[in-house]
Coordinates of C-alpha atoms in Angstrom, one line a residue:
Chain A
M1 CA 42.2 134.6 132.6
N2 CA 41.6 132.8 129.3
V3 CA 44.6 131.7 127.4
I4 CA 42.7 130.7 124.4
E5 CA 39.3 132.3 123.4
I6 CA 37.6 130.7 120.3
N7 CA 34.7 132.7 118.8
G8 CA 32.6 131.2 116.1
L9 CA 35.6 129.5 114.4
T10 CA 34.5 128.1 111.2
K11 CA 36.6 126.4 108.5
Y12 CA 35.4 125.0 105.1
Y13 CA 37.9 123.3 102.7
G14 CA 36.1 124.5 99.6
K15 CA 32.7 123.0 100.2
E16 CA 33.9 120.3 102.5
R17 CA 33.2 120.8 106.2
G18 CA 36.0 121.4 108.4
I19 CA 34.6 122.8 111.6
I20 CA 31.4 124.9 112.2
D21 CA 31.0 127.6 114.7
I22 CA 33.4 126.4 117.4
N23 CA 33.2 128.4 120.7
F24 CA 35.3 127.5 123.7
N25 CA 37.8 129.1 126.1
V26 CA 40.7 127.6 127.8
E27 CA 41.6 129.2 131.0
E28 CA 45.1 129.8 132.3
K29 CA 46.9 126.7 133.9
E30 CA 44.2 124.3 133.1
I31 CA 44.5 121.1 131.1
F32 CA 41.8 121.2 128.5
G33 CA 40.8 118.0 126.7
F34 CA 39.5 118.2 123.1
I35 CA 37.9 114.9 122.2
G36 CA 36.2 113.5 119.3
P37 CA 36.3 110.6 116.7
N38 CA 38.7 110.8 113.7
G39 CA 37.6 113.4 111.1
A40 CA 35.5 115.4 113.6
G41 CA 37.7 118.5 113.2
K42 CA 40.1 118.4 116.0
S43 CA 43.3 118.8 114.0
T44 CA 41.5 121.5 111.9
T45 CA 40.8 123.5 115.0
L46 CA 44.3 123.2 116.3
R47 CA 45.9 124.0 113.0
T48 CA 43.7 127.1 112.7
L49 CA 44.8 128.3 116.2
L50 CA 48.4 127.9 114.9
A51 CA 47.7 129.8 111.7
L52 CA 48.7 126.9 109.5
I53 CA 45.3 127.2 107.8
Y54 CA 43.1 130.2 107.9
P55 CA 39.5 130.3 109.3
T56 CA 36.7 130.9 106.8
S57 CA 34.8 132.9 109.4
G58 CA 35.1 133.6 113.1
G59 CA 38.5 133.6 114.9
A60 CA 40.4 133.0 118.1
K61 CA 42.6 134.9 120.4
I62 CA 45.6 133.4 122.2
F63 CA 47.1 135.4 125.1
G64 CA 44.6 138.0 124.2
K65 CA 45.9 138.4 120.6
D66 CA 44.4 137.4 117.3
C67 CA 45.9 134.1 116.5
I68 CA 46.3 134.9 112.8
K69 CA 47.4 138.5 112.8
H70 CA 49.8 138.1 115.8
G71 CA 50.8 134.5 114.9
P72 CA 54.6 134.9 114.9
E73 CA 54.5 136.8 118.2
I74 CA 52.2 134.4 120.2
K75 CA 54.0 131.4 118.8
K76 CA 57.1 132.3 121.0
E77 CA 55.0 130.8 123.9
I78 CA 53.5 127.9 122.2
G79 CA 54.7 124.4 122.1
Y80 CA 53.0 122.2 119.5
L81 CA 53.1 118.5 119.1
P82 CA 51.4 117.5 115.7
S83 CA 49.6 114.1 115.5
E84 CA 52.0 112.8 112.9
V85 CA 55.6 113.8 113.4
F86 CA 57.7 114.5 110.2
Y87 CA 61.2 115.9 110.3
Y88 CA 64.1 116.5 108.1
D89 CA 65.1 112.9 107.5
K90 CA 68.8 113.7 107.1
M91 CA 69.3 115.5 110.2
N92 CA 70.4 114.1 113.6
V93 CA 68.0 114.3 116.4
I94 CA 70.2 116.8 118.3
D95 CA 70.6 119.0 115.1
L96 CA 67.0 119.1 114.7
L97 CA 66.4 120.0 118.3
N98 CA 69.0 122.8 118.1
Y99 CA 67.4 124.1 114.9
S100 CA 64.1 124.0 116.7
A101 CA 65.6 126.0 119.7
S102 CA 67.2 128.5 117.4
F103 CA 63.9 130.0 116.6
Y104 CA 63.4 131.0 120.4
K105 CA 65.7 133.5 121.7
K106 CA 66.8 131.6 124.6
N107 CA 69.4 128.9 125.5
C108 CA 67.5 125.6 125.5
S109 CA 70.3 123.1 125.5
K110 CA 70.0 122.1 129.2
R111 CA 66.2 121.6 128.9
I112 CA 66.9 119.5 125.8
K113 CA 69.1 117.2 127.7
E114 CA 66.7 116.9 130.6
L115 CA 63.8 116.1 128.4
A116 CA 65.8 113.5 126.2
E117 CA 66.7 111.9 129.6
I118 CA 63.1 111.7 130.7
M119 CA 61.9 110.4 127.4
D120 CA 64.7 108.1 127.0
L121 CA 65.8 109.4 123.6
N122 CA 69.0 109.0 121.9
L123 CA 70.1 112.3 120.6
N124 CA 72.8 111.1 118.1
K125 CA 70.6 109.2 115.8
R126 CA 69.4 110.2 112.5
I127 CA 65.8 111.0 112.1
D128 CA 65.2 108.6 109.3
D129 CA 66.6 105.7 111.5
L130 CA 64.0 106.2 114.2
S131 CA 60.9 104.3 114.7
F132 CA 57.5 105.9 114.9
G133 CA 57.5 106.0 118.7
N134 CA 60.9 107.5 118.8
K135 CA 60.0 110.2 116.3
K136 CA 57.0 110.9 118.6
K137 CA 59.5 111.4 121.4
V138 CA 61.5 113.9 119.3
G139 CA 58.2 115.6 118.8
I140 CA 57.6 115.8 122.5
V141 CA 61.0 117.1 123.3
Q142 CA 60.8 119.5 120.4
G143 CA 57.5 120.8 121.6
L144 CA 58.5 121.5 125.2
L145 CA 62.1 122.5 124.8
H146 CA 61.5 126.2 125.1
E147 CA 59.3 125.9 128.2
P148 CA 56.2 127.3 126.5
K149 CA 53.3 128.8 128.3
L150 CA 50.8 127.1 126.2
I151 CA 51.2 123.5 125.1
I152 CA 49.1 122.3 122.2
L153 CA 49.1 118.5 121.6
D154 CA 47.3 116.6 118.8
E155 CA 46.8 113.1 119.7
P156 CA 50.0 113.0 121.6
T157 CA 50.0 109.4 122.9
S158 CA 49.6 107.4 119.6
G159 CA 52.8 105.4 119.0
L160 CA 54.1 105.6 122.6
D161 CA 54.4 102.5 124.7
P162 CA 52.5 102.5 128.0
L163 CA 55.6 103.3 130.1
M164 CA 56.4 106.2 127.9
Q165 CA 52.8 107.4 128.0
Q166 CA 53.0 107.3 131.7
R167 CA 56.2 109.3 131.8
F168 CA 54.9 111.8 129.2
F169 CA 51.8 112.4 131.3
E170 CA 54.0 113.0 134.3
L171 CA 56.0 115.5 132.2
L172 CA 52.9 117.3 131.3
Q173 CA 51.5 117.5 134.7
E174 CA 54.9 118.8 135.9
E175 CA 54.7 121.4 133.2
N176 CA 51.3 122.2 134.2
R177 CA 52.3 122.7 137.9
K178 CA 54.9 125.1 136.7
G179 CA 52.3 127.2 135.1
S180 CA 51.7 125.9 131.5
T181 CA 48.2 125.7 130.1
I182 CA 47.7 122.6 128.1
L183 CA 45.2 121.9 125.2
F184 CA 45.1 118.3 124.4
S185 CA 43.2 116.6 121.7
S186 CA 42.5 112.8 121.9
H187 CA 40.2 110.2 120.7
I188 CA 40.8 108.1 123.9
L189 CA 38.3 109.0 126.6
G190 CA 40.4 107.4 129.4
E191 CA 43.5 109.6 129.1
V192 CA 41.4 112.7 128.7
Q193 CA 39.5 111.7 131.9
R194 CA 42.8 111.1 133.6
M195 CA 44.5 114.3 132.6
C196 CA 42.1 117.1 132.0
N197 CA 40.0 119.5 134.1
R198 CA 37.5 120.3 131.4
V199 CA 36.7 118.8 128.1
A200 CA 35.0 119.8 124.8
I201 CA 33.5 117.1 122.7
I202 CA 33.5 117.6 119.0
K203 CA 31.5 115.6 116.4
E204 CA 31.2 116.2 112.8
G205 CA 32.8 119.6 113.1
K206 CA 30.6 120.9 116.0
I207 CA 31.1 121.1 119.7
I208 CA 28.3 118.9 121.1
Q209 CA 29.3 119.2 124.7
L210 CA 31.6 121.3 126.9
E211 CA 31.8 120.2 130.5
K212 CA 34.0 119.6 133.5
I213 CA 35.6 116.2 133.7
S214 CA 33.9 115.7 137.0
A215 CA 30.4 116.2 135.3
L216 CA 31.4 113.7 132.6
Q217 CA 32.2 111.2 135.3
E218 CA 28.9 111.6 136.9
N219 CA 27.5 110.3 133.6
N220 CA 29.4 107.2 134.5
Y221 CA 28.3 104.7 132.0
K222 CA 29.2 101.1 132.3
K223 CA 28.9 98.6 129.5
I224 CA 27.8 95.3 131.0
R225 CA 27.5 92.0 129.4
V226 CA 26.2 88.8 131.1
Q227 CA 26.4 85.3 130.1
L228 CA 23.5 83.3 131.6
T229 CA 23.4 79.6 132.5
A230 CA 19.6 79.5 132.1
A231 CA 16.9 81.4 130.4
L232 CA 15.8 84.5 132.3
E233 CA 12.8 86.6 132.5
Q234 CA 13.0 89.1 129.8
N235 CA 12.7 92.3 131.7
Y236 CA 14.9 91.2 134.6
F237 CA 17.6 93.8 133.8
N238 CA 15.2 96.5 132.8
I239 CA 15.6 98.8 135.8
E240 CA 16.3 102.4 135.9
G241 CA 19.5 103.5 134.4
V242 CA 19.7 100.7 131.9
S243 CA 19.7 101.5 128.2
N244 CA 20.5 99.7 125.0
L245 CA 19.3 96.4 126.3
E246 CA 20.0 93.5 124.0
A247 CA 19.6 89.8 124.3
N248 CA 21.7 87.6 122.0
G249 CA 21.0 84.0 122.8
N250 CA 21.9 83.7 126.5
V251 CA 24.2 86.8 126.3
I252 CA 22.6 90.0 127.5
S253 CA 24.3 93.4 127.0
F254 CA 23.3 96.8 128.1
L255 CA 24.6 100.2 129.2
F256 CA 24.1 101.2 132.8
R257 CA 24.3 104.4 134.5
G258 CA 23.5 104.9 138.1
N259 CA 24.3 103.2 141.5
I260 CA 26.5 100.4 140.7
N261 CA 25.6 98.6 144.0
L262 CA 22.1 98.1 142.7
M263 CA 23.3 96.4 139.7
M264 CA 25.7 94.2 141.5
K265 CA 22.9 93.0 143.8
K266 CA 20.8 92.2 140.7
L267 CA 23.6 90.3 139.3
S268 CA 24.2 88.2 142.5
E269 CA 20.7 87.1 142.6
I270 CA 20.9 85.0 139.5
E271 CA 23.2 82.2 138.2
I272 CA 25.6 83.5 135.7
A273 CA 28.4 82.0 133.6
N274 CA 30.3 85.0 133.0
V275 CA 30.2 88.9 133.3
W276 CA 32.0 91.7 131.6
V277 CA 31.9 95.3 133.0
E278 CA 33.5 97.6 130.7
E279 CA 34.1 101.3 130.1
P280 CA 31.8 102.2 127.1
D281 CA 34.0 103.2 124.2
L282 CA 34.0 106.7 122.9
E283 CA 31.6 106.0 120.0
E284 CA 28.9 104.9 122.6
I285 CA 29.4 108.0 124.7
F286 CA 29.2 110.1 121.6
L287 CA 26.1 108.3 120.5
H288 CA 24.6 109.4 123.8
F289 CA 25.6 112.9 123.4
Y290 CA 24.5 112.9 119.9
E291 CA 21.2 111.6 120.6
K292 CA 20.7 114.1 123.3
G293 CA 21.8 117.0 121.2
A294 CA 19.6 116.1 118.2
Chain G
M1 CA 69.1 133.5 109.6
N2 CA 68.8 129.9 110.9
V3 CA 66.4 129.0 108.0
F4 CA 69.0 130.4 105.5
V5 CA 71.7 128.4 107.1
R6 CA 69.5 125.2 107.2
E7 CA 68.7 125.6 103.5
M8 CA 72.3 126.1 102.6
R9 CA 73.1 122.9 104.3
A10 CA 70.2 121.1 102.8
N11 CA 71.1 122.3 99.3
R12 CA 74.9 121.9 99.6
K13 CA 75.3 118.5 98.1
A14 CA 73.0 119.2 95.2
L15 CA 74.7 122.3 94.4
I16 CA 78.1 120.5 94.3
I17 CA 76.8 117.9 91.9
W18 CA 75.3 120.6 89.6
C19 CA 78.5 122.5 89.6
I20 CA 80.6 119.4 88.7
G21 CA 78.1 118.6 86.0
V22 CA 78.3 122.1 84.4
A23 CA 82.1 122.1 84.7
L24 CA 82.3 118.8 83.0
L25 CA 80.0 119.8 80.3
I26 CA 82.2 122.9 79.5
S27 CA 85.5 121.1 79.7
S28 CA 84.3 118.1 77.6
S29 CA 82.6 120.4 75.0
M30 CA 85.5 122.6 74.7
G31 CA 87.8 119.4 74.6
K32 CA 85.9 118.6 71.3
Y33 CA 86.7 122.0 70.1
A34 CA 90.4 121.1 70.2
G35 CA 89.8 118.2 67.8
L36 CA 87.6 120.5 65.6
S37 CA 90.0 123.3 65.4
A38 CA 92.8 121.0 64.2
S39 CA 90.8 120.6 61.0
G40 CA 91.0 124.3 60.3
Q41 CA 88.6 126.2 58.1
S42 CA 87.0 123.0 56.7
I43 CA 84.5 122.9 59.6
N44 CA 83.0 126.1 58.6
D45 CA 82.7 124.9 54.9
L46 CA 81.0 121.8 56.2
L47 CA 78.6 123.8 58.3
T48 CA 77.5 126.1 55.3
Q49 CA 76.4 122.9 53.6
M50 CA 74.2 121.9 56.5
P51 CA 70.6 122.6 56.3
H52 CA 69.5 125.7 58.2
S53 CA 67.0 123.9 60.3
L54 CA 69.5 121.4 61.5
K55 CA 71.8 124.1 62.6
V56 CA 69.0 125.9 64.4
V57 CA 68.1 122.8 66.3
M58 CA 71.7 122.2 67.3
G59 CA 71.9 125.8 68.3
M60 CA 74.8 126.6 65.9
G61 CA 73.2 129.4 64.1
S62 CA 75.8 131.6 62.5
F63 CA 78.7 131.2 65.0
D64 CA 82.2 131.1 63.7
L65 CA 83.2 127.7 64.8
T66 CA 86.9 128.1 64.1
T67 CA 87.2 130.4 67.1
A68 CA 87.1 129.2 70.6
V69 CA 84.7 131.8 71.7
G70 CA 82.5 131.2 68.7
Y71 CA 82.4 127.4 69.6
Y72 CA 81.5 128.4 73.1
G73 CA 78.7 130.5 71.8
V74 CA 77.1 127.4 70.6
L75 CA 77.5 125.7 73.9
F76 CA 76.0 128.6 75.8
I77 CA 72.4 127.7 75.1
Y78 CA 73.0 124.3 76.6
L79 CA 74.5 125.9 79.8
A80 CA 71.6 128.3 80.0
V81 CA 69.1 125.4 79.8
M82 CA 71.1 123.6 82.6
A83 CA 71.3 126.6 84.8
T84 CA 67.6 127.5 84.5
I85 CA 66.5 124.0 85.1
H86 CA 68.6 124.1 88.2
A87 CA 67.1 127.5 89.2
A88 CA 63.5 126.5 88.4
M89 CA 63.7 123.3 90.4
L90 CA 65.4 125.0 93.2
G91 CA 62.9 127.8 93.3
A92 CA 60.0 125.4 93.3
N93 CA 61.5 122.8 95.8
I94 CA 62.8 125.2 98.3
I95 CA 59.2 126.4 98.8
S96 CA 57.2 123.2 98.4
K97 CA 59.4 120.8 100.2
E98 CA 58.0 121.6 103.6
E99 CA 54.6 120.6 102.5
R100 CA 55.9 117.6 100.5
D101 CA 58.0 116.3 103.4
K102 CA 55.3 117.3 105.9
T103 CA 57.7 119.5 107.9
A104 CA 55.3 122.4 107.5
E105 CA 53.8 121.6 110.8
F106 CA 57.3 122.0 112.3
L107 CA 58.5 125.1 110.6
F108 CA 55.5 127.1 110.5
V109 CA 54.5 126.8 114.2
K110 CA 57.8 128.6 115.0
P111 CA 57.7 132.3 115.9
V112 CA 58.5 133.5 112.5
S113 CA 56.2 134.8 109.8
R114 CA 55.8 133.1 106.5
N115 CA 57.3 136.2 104.8
T116 CA 60.5 135.9 106.9
I117 CA 60.7 132.2 106.0
I118 CA 60.2 132.8 102.3
T119 CA 62.9 135.6 102.4
S120 CA 65.4 133.2 104.0
K121 CA 64.6 130.6 101.5
L122 CA 64.9 132.8 98.4
L123 CA 68.1 134.3 99.7
A124 CA 69.5 130.7 100.1
A125 CA 68.4 130.0 96.6
L126 CA 69.9 133.1 95.3
V127 CA 73.3 132.3 96.7
N128 CA 73.0 128.8 95.1
I129 CA 72.4 130.3 91.7
V130 CA 75.1 132.8 92.1
V131 CA 77.5 129.9 93.0
F132 CA 76.4 128.0 90.0
N133 CA 76.8 131.0 87.8
L134 CA 80.3 131.8 89.1
V135 CA 81.4 128.1 88.6
T136 CA 80.1 128.2 85.1
Y137 CA 81.9 131.6 84.5
A138 CA 85.2 130.5 85.9
S139 CA 85.1 127.1 84.0
S140 CA 84.2 128.9 80.9
I141 CA 86.9 131.5 81.1
L142 CA 89.4 128.8 81.9
M143 CA 88.4 126.4 79.1
V144 CA 88.0 129.1 76.4
Q145 CA 91.4 130.6 77.2
Q146 CA 93.0 127.2 77.1
F147 CA 92.0 126.9 73.5
S148 CA 91.8 130.5 72.2
Q149 CA 95.4 131.1 71.9
G150 CA 95.2 134.6 73.1
E151 CA 92.1 135.7 71.0
G152 CA 90.6 136.7 74.4
G153 CA 86.8 136.2 74.7
S154 CA 86.3 137.1 78.3
G155 CA 84.2 140.2 77.4
E156 CA 81.8 138.0 75.5
I157 CA 81.7 135.3 78.1
T158 CA 81.0 138.0 80.8
R159 CA 78.1 139.3 78.9
L160 CA 76.7 135.8 78.4
M161 CA 77.0 135.0 82.2
I162 CA 75.2 138.2 83.1
G163 CA 72.5 137.2 80.6
M164 CA 72.4 133.6 82.1
F165 CA 72.1 135.1 85.6
V166 CA 69.0 137.0 84.7
L167 CA 67.7 133.8 83.0
Q168 CA 68.3 131.9 86.3
L169 CA 66.6 134.7 88.4
F170 CA 63.6 134.6 86.1
F171 CA 63.1 130.9 86.4
L172 CA 63.9 130.8 90.0
V173 CA 60.9 133.1 90.7
V174 CA 58.9 131.2 88.2
G175 CA 59.4 128.0 90.2
S176 CA 58.9 129.8 93.6
A177 CA 55.7 131.5 92.5
I178 CA 54.2 128.3 91.2
A179 CA 55.2 126.5 94.3
A180 CA 53.7 129.3 96.4
K181 CA 50.4 129.1 94.6
S182 CA 50.1 125.5 94.1
K183 CA 48.2 123.3 96.5
H184 CA 49.9 120.2 95.4
P185 CA 53.5 120.5 96.4
K186 CA 54.8 117.6 94.4
T187 CA 53.7 119.0 91.1
A188 CA 55.3 122.4 91.4
P189 CA 58.9 121.5 90.3
A190 CA 57.4 119.6 87.3
L191 CA 55.2 122.4 86.3
A192 CA 58.1 124.9 86.5
T193 CA 60.5 122.8 84.4
G194 CA 57.5 122.1 82.0
I195 CA 57.1 125.9 81.5
L196 CA 60.9 126.1 81.1
L197 CA 61.1 123.5 78.4
F198 CA 58.0 124.9 76.6
T199 CA 59.7 128.4 76.4
F200 CA 62.9 126.8 75.2
I201 CA 61.2 124.9 72.5
L202 CA 59.4 128.0 71.5
S203 CA 62.7 129.9 71.1
I204 CA 63.9 127.2 68.8
A205 CA 60.7 127.3 66.8
I206 CA 61.1 131.0 66.4
D207 CA 64.6 130.4 65.0
L208 CA 63.2 128.0 62.5
N209 CA 60.3 129.9 61.3
N210 CA 60.4 133.7 60.9
K211 CA 56.6 134.0 61.0
L212 CA 56.8 133.2 64.6
E213 CA 59.1 136.1 65.3
F214 CA 56.3 138.0 67.1
L215 CA 56.2 135.2 69.9
R216 CA 59.7 136.2 70.9
F217 CA 58.4 138.2 73.9
F218 CA 57.0 135.0 75.4
T219 CA 60.2 133.2 75.8
P220 CA 63.1 134.6 77.9
F221 CA 65.6 132.6 75.9
K222 CA 65.1 135.0 73.2
Y223 CA 65.8 138.0 75.5
Y224 CA 69.4 136.7 76.0
D225 CA 70.3 135.2 72.8
A226 CA 74.0 134.3 72.5
K227 CA 74.6 135.8 69.0
N228 CA 73.0 139.2 70.1
L229 CA 74.9 139.2 73.4
M230 CA 78.1 138.4 71.7
Y231 CA 78.2 140.1 68.4
D232 CA 75.2 142.3 67.6
R233 CA 73.2 144.3 69.9
G234 CA 74.3 143.3 73.3
F235 CA 71.6 143.8 75.9
E236 CA 68.4 145.3 74.6
T237 CA 66.6 147.7 76.9
V238 CA 63.1 146.3 76.2
Y239 CA 64.1 142.7 77.0
V240 CA 65.9 143.9 80.2
L241 CA 63.0 145.9 81.2
I242 CA 60.6 143.0 80.6
S243 CA 62.8 140.6 82.6
V244 CA 63.1 142.8 85.5
G245 CA 59.4 143.5 85.5
V246 CA 58.3 139.8 85.3
I247 CA 61.0 138.9 88.0
A248 CA 59.5 141.6 90.3
V249 CA 55.9 140.5 89.7
L250 CA 56.7 136.9 90.4
L251 CA 58.6 137.7 93.4
M252 CA 55.8 139.6 94.9
A253 CA 53.4 136.9 93.7
T254 CA 55.5 134.3 95.6
Y255 CA 55.0 136.3 99.0
A256 CA 51.5 137.1 98.4
F257 CA 50.3 133.6 97.3
Y258 CA 52.2 132.0 100.1
K259 CA 51.0 134.3 102.8
N260 CA 47.3 133.9 101.9
R261 CA 46.8 130.3 101.5
D262 CA 46.3 127.3 103.7
L263 CA 49.3 125.2 104.1
K264 CA 48.9 121.6 103.1
V265 CA 49.5 119.6 106.4

């Protein structure tokens, strides 16, 4: 069953591009990643799903109901964490959370306490005394306190320290085990790879790739840089799977995709001063998909 | 209901300050009347020698300043301006602040429709302007009676306060409609008070220059003119109908505009 069905969703702000013809489905109980660089249209898509803004054309269904027409009804079962959290400055954290809970017709006070415990959040502080990271924690508790069936997160980890990110991901996985579906936008490939079953990649308002995380990992690119001690025959690294080969003095860099053992053998046969093996950053992955798409 | 309670709390402090302000304005102005009335009839003699235009600008018109309620009639226009500024800013802010403070992404993802939220907010604003009106009413009755030595005046004051309430409602929905339409939440209160001051100045200009009389329909301050309400014609049907019509249209516009536009998030 699909929890979210997006059909030809298009949004223009005046003449400015928002998103163009977005199509994808999120299945029940999956963790779906939505990844793309800043300004690609991730937030626009999520905000349209939540009827904060209205589509220019196309539409989406959540729980089988039109997300604009039945907005208030479907939002009973949605928890949302915006990328930038802003709350009523003069309220206490607990007052804000109770206010949030008052919109859902159930008693959430126990869950609020549990979540605050997990996220290590002081409930008695005023909102405007909180740091950015602590506001984010309020956002997390606020988004989860009514035990929603669908959790929508817009760049949820920005501002959280690594320990909190870790706890937050555990929390999400727990919610997912209990049956929640999660749609999760990010520009950090690593966290999407770790958390998600499937991923949609968006660039300049269009979905350029939609696949299982396992498939994305088969495209396992490594970014390799080698510092040499002596000059080397120019085509030494030019084997299958190598791209973007560049030589800069005695530093050679390239992207490699393929059997990593072959590359390690190649490296071991020469004298080197240093080597860096890195995950390519998102831009480089995008570049790859973008070129393929074009 | 929760949005209503939240708005009442959020506006509580501002409302108290506005109420103290208006009570102070009334008591200090009527306090001056005490000094003035001691001088007896001479104040009216003095005023007849003042140029007409100066009297118009000061809002004195043709009131009998030797009576407490006549003196209060001069004061009324200032009370009305204060009450309408409060109402216009309240109407605009109560709608636009969610976008201004970026809390729209919190409130509007809750399982309530935009219409429900607008209704709660407008009801909270309505209670606020009613409280403001009642505080003004009570302070007025109290202070005028203090100085009127039993000449009464509560009937006049009641009529003036009803007029002021319609003006408050009028500018409340002016503010809310502008905020509902405007894509720039910060400018909505400024625009609403700008319109208010423009119509106020227009009403003075009409008093100054008879040729502008035909413009009186464009400024609600002329609909509920203190002199008319107190002495002459009372409430005029045509003005009451226009106000009710405009308020209804702006109220519907508030809902329609807000429902159909993208929120600024």
